[in-house]
Amino acid sequence: MASILPWLLLLGSALVMLFELRSLMQSSDAEYYHPFTQAVIKLTNPLVNLPLWRNVRVGSFFLHGFIVAALIAVVIWVLLGVLAFNLPLLYIPLAAFLMLLKTFGYLLIALLLAQALTSWLPATRGWSYLFAQITAPITAPVQRIIPPIGMIDISLMVVLIALYALNSLMYGLLKAIDFGLMIIWQII
């Protein structure tokens, strides 16, 4: 039974990240006909297009993927709480929220690194452009403050450093608030 728990957590995190990616792609107007975009849309459409949350958004940011991701995170933490950790009932929604936050950070880190790596190779310009479209809502404010220097854009590095700093801040904050939440943040 204990060997199933890391796999359940990994599967849950991957599903949460997939639906967060769907929201981010749709909100950033990523290229619709790119094969990667089509794959994400086809994998997530059955749950995202339910009438309950199909058109839920804040401004131009679509929230339907985050709603589905939150429901998946709650289900995962109910299973983990019952199967292994014997979590108090209050910890389950908190753990689901922490899972949403941390997987979104992981998603941003993966997209930013993929964008940086694909921008160096001429054969992967299409991928680089797609990743730049997806991460534009996060990197554009930094680019307004620190514009590109010639052909060198350090906004990706600034956002990555900020994400790592936020991770450390969250870890310290949760450690000060409750040791159990800090452990949950650590295992996600």
Short mmCIF file of C-alpha atoms in Angstrom, two decimals:
data_model
loop_
_atom_site.label_atom_id
_atom_site.label_comp_id
_atom_site.label_asym_id
_atom_site.label_seq_id
_atom_site.Cartn_x
_atom_site.Cartn_y
_atom_site.Cartn_z
CA MET A 1 0.00 0.00 0.00
CA ALA A 2 2.81 2.43 0.85
CA SER A 3 4.40 1.94 -2.57
CA ILE A 4 1.23 3.19 -4.27
CA LEU A 5 1.20 6.55 -2.44
CA PRO A 6 4.08 8.27 -4.29
CA TRP A 7 2.54 7.17 -7.60
CA LEU A 8 -0.86 8.50 -6.59
CA LEU A 9 0.71 11.82 -5.62
CA LEU A 10 2.68 11.93 -8.89
CA LEU A 11 -0.40 11.13 -11.00
CA GLY A 12 -2.44 13.72 -9.12
CA SER A 13 0.22 16.39 -9.57
CA ALA A 14 0.48 15.61 -13.30
CA LEU A 15 -3.29 15.88 -13.76
CA VAL A 16 -3.46 19.12 -11.77
CA MET A 17 -0.61 20.53 -13.86
CA LEU A 18 -2.31 19.50 -17.11
CA PHE A 19 -5.50 21.37 -16.25
CA GLU A 20 -3.57 24.40 -15.03
CA LEU A 21 -1.72 24.37 -18.35
CA ARG A 22 -5.06 24.33 -20.17
CA SER A 23 -6.18 27.45 -18.33
CA LEU A 24 -2.88 29.18 -18.94
CA MET A 25 -2.89 28.28 -22.65
CA GLN A 26 -6.43 29.46 -23.20
CA SER A 27 -5.90 32.66 -21.22
CA SER A 28 -2.74 33.57 -23.10
CA ASP A 29 -4.22 32.91 -26.56
CA ALA A 30 -1.55 30.35 -27.41
CA GLU A 31 -1.48 29.15 -31.00
CA TYR A 32 -4.57 26.95 -31.30
CA TYR A 33 -3.38 24.72 -34.16
CA HIS A 34 -0.02 23.78 -32.65
CA PRO A 35 0.12 19.99 -32.02
CA PHE A 36 0.99 20.50 -28.33
CA THR A 37 -1.99 22.82 -27.83
CA GLN A 38 -4.28 20.38 -29.61
CA ALA A 39 -3.07 17.51 -27.42
CA VAL A 40 -3.73 19.49 -24.23
CA ILE A 41 -7.18 20.54 -25.48
CA LYS A 42 -8.17 17.00 -26.45
CA LEU A 43 -7.00 15.58 -23.11
CA THR A 44 -8.81 18.18 -21.03
CA ASN A 45 -11.99 18.93 -23.00
CA PRO A 46 -14.26 16.31 -21.40
CA LEU A 47 -13.90 17.86 -17.93
CA VAL A 48 -13.26 21.49 -18.81
CA ASN A 49 -16.32 21.90 -21.02
CA LEU A 50 -18.89 20.90 -18.44
CA PRO A 51 -21.62 23.57 -18.31
CA LEU A 52 -21.01 24.28 -14.61
CA TRP A 53 -17.72 26.06 -15.19
CA ARG A 54 -17.22 26.31 -18.96
CA ASN A 55 -17.23 30.13 -19.14
CA VAL A 56 -15.93 31.02 -15.68
CA ARG A 57 -13.23 33.68 -15.91
CA VAL A 58 -11.78 36.69 -14.19
CA GLY A 59 -11.15 39.38 -16.78
CA SER A 60 -9.46 37.57 -19.64
CA PHE A 61 -8.17 34.70 -17.48
CA PHE A 62 -10.12 31.46 -17.85
CA LEU A 63 -10.57 29.61 -14.56
CA HIS A 64 -12.23 26.39 -15.72
CA GLY A 65 -8.95 24.46 -15.80
CA PHE A 66 -8.09 25.64 -12.30
CA ILE A 67 -11.54 24.61 -11.03
CA VAL A 68 -11.07 21.08 -12.41
CA ALA A 69 -7.50 21.02 -11.07
CA ALA A 70 -8.78 22.02 -7.62
CA LEU A 71 -11.36 19.23 -7.67
CA ILE A 72 -8.69 16.70 -8.70
CA ALA A 73 -6.40 17.95 -5.91
CA VAL A 74 -9.18 17.57 -3.34
CA VAL A 75 -9.89 14.01 -4.52
CA ILE A 76 -6.19 13.12 -4.40
CA TRP A 77 -5.81 14.51 -0.88
CA VAL A 78 -8.98 12.78 0.33
CA LEU A 79 -7.49 9.51 -0.94
CA LEU A 80 -4.06 10.27 0.55
CA GLY A 81 -5.61 11.43 3.82
CA VAL A 82 -7.68 8.27 4.14
CA LEU A 83 -5.08 5.79 2.84
CA ALA A 84 -1.88 6.97 4.42
CA PHE A 85 -1.57 10.17 6.31
CA ASN A 86 -4.64 10.12 8.56
CA LEU A 87 -5.03 13.86 7.99
CA PRO A 88 -7.48 15.97 9.97
CA LEU A 89 -10.45 17.10 7.87
CA LEU A 90 -9.25 20.73 7.83
CA TYR A 91 -5.92 19.72 6.24
CA ILE A 92 -7.50 18.25 3.10
CA PRO A 93 -8.61 21.54 1.47
CA LEU A 94 -5.40 23.23 2.66
CA ALA A 95 -3.29 20.44 1.16
CA ALA A 96 -5.27 20.66 -2.09
CA PHE A 97 -4.67 24.43 -2.23
CA LEU A 98 -0.97 23.96 -1.54
CA MET A 99 -0.85 21.34 -4.29
CA LEU A 100 -2.43 23.82 -6.73
CA LEU A 101 0.12 26.48 -5.82
CA LYS A 102 3.18 24.28 -5.98
CA THR A 103 2.24 22.48 -9.20
CA PHE A 104 1.56 25.85 -10.84
CA GLY A 105 5.05 26.91 -9.81
CA TYR A 106 6.49 23.68 -11.24
CA LEU A 107 4.54 24.25 -14.45
CA LEU A 108 5.89 27.78 -14.81
CA ILE A 109 9.45 26.62 -14.16
CA ALA A 110 9.13 23.86 -16.78
CA LEU A 111 7.64 26.25 -19.35
CA LEU A 112 10.27 28.93 -18.74
CA LEU A 113 13.13 26.42 -19.00
CA ALA A 114 11.62 24.91 -22.14
CA GLN A 115 11.24 28.37 -23.64
CA ALA A 116 14.86 29.24 -22.88
CA LEU A 117 16.21 25.94 -24.25
CA THR A 118 14.14 25.96 -27.43
CA SER A 119 15.03 29.58 -28.20
CA TRP A 120 18.68 28.58 -28.66
CA LEU A 121 18.04 26.05 -31.43
CA PRO A 122 16.85 27.22 -34.86
CA ALA A 123 14.92 24.00 -35.48
CA THR A 124 12.70 24.55 -32.42
CA ARG A 125 11.59 28.14 -33.08
CA GLY A 126 7.93 27.06 -33.31
CA TRP A 127 8.09 25.52 -29.85
CA SER A 128 9.91 28.56 -28.47
CA TYR A 129 7.22 30.83 -29.86
CA LEU A 130 4.47 28.68 -28.31
CA PHE A 131 6.18 28.67 -24.90
CA ALA A 132 6.69 32.44 -25.17
CA GLN A 133 2.97 32.88 -25.84
CA ILE A 134 2.04 30.71 -22.85
CA THR A 135 4.41 32.45 -20.43
CA ALA A 136 3.74 35.97 -21.74
CA PRO A 137 1.26 36.88 -18.97
CA ILE A 138 3.98 36.15 -16.38
CA THR A 139 7.05 37.50 -18.19
CA ALA A 140 5.50 40.60 -19.81
CA PRO A 141 5.34 42.66 -16.58
CA VAL A 142 9.00 41.85 -15.89
CA GLN A 143 9.94 42.78 -19.46
CA ARG A 144 8.29 46.18 -18.98
CA ILE A 145 10.51 46.82 -15.96
CA ILE A 146 13.68 45.20 -17.36
CA PRO A 147 13.58 45.40 -21.16
CA PRO A 148 15.72 43.03 -23.25
CA ILE A 149 19.35 44.08 -23.56
CA GLY A 150 20.11 43.68 -27.24
CA MET A 151 19.12 40.10 -27.99
CA ILE A 152 19.41 38.99 -24.37
CA ASP A 153 16.17 38.78 -22.42
CA ILE A 154 16.76 38.22 -18.71
CA SER A 155 13.08 38.31 -17.75
CA LEU A 156 12.94 34.50 -17.78
CA MET A 157 15.79 34.33 -15.27
CA VAL A 158 14.19 37.00 -13.07
CA VAL A 159 10.89 35.10 -13.01
CA LEU A 160 12.69 31.81 -12.24
CA ILE A 161 14.58 33.41 -9.34
CA ALA A 162 11.32 34.92 -8.07
CA LEU A 163 9.62 31.50 -8.19
CA TYR A 164 12.44 29.89 -6.21
CA ALA A 165 12.30 32.75 -3.68
CA LEU A 166 8.52 32.33 -3.32
CA ASN A 167 9.00 28.60 -2.76
CA SER A 168 11.47 29.28 0.07
CA LEU A 169 9.17 31.93 1.51
CA MET A 170 6.21 29.53 1.48
CA TYR A 171 8.30 26.82 3.12
CA GLY A 172 9.37 29.18 5.92
CA LEU A 173 5.86 30.56 6.35
CA LEU A 174 4.29 27.11 6.57
CA LYS A 175 7.01 25.98 8.96
CA ALA A 176 6.14 28.90 11.25
CA ILE A 177 2.38 28.29 10.99
CA ASP A 178 2.13 24.51 11.23
CA PHE A 179 4.66 21.71 10.91
CA GLY A 180 2.12 19.43 9.20
CA LEU A 181 1.50 21.94 6.41
CA MET A 182 5.25 22.34 5.96
CA ILE A 183 5.57 18.57 5.51
CA ILE A 184 2.72 18.60 2.97
CA TRP A 185 4.47 21.42 1.06
CA GLN A 186 7.68 19.39 1.12
CA ILE A 187 6.18 16.14 -0.23
CA ILE A 188 4.19 17.72 -3.05
#
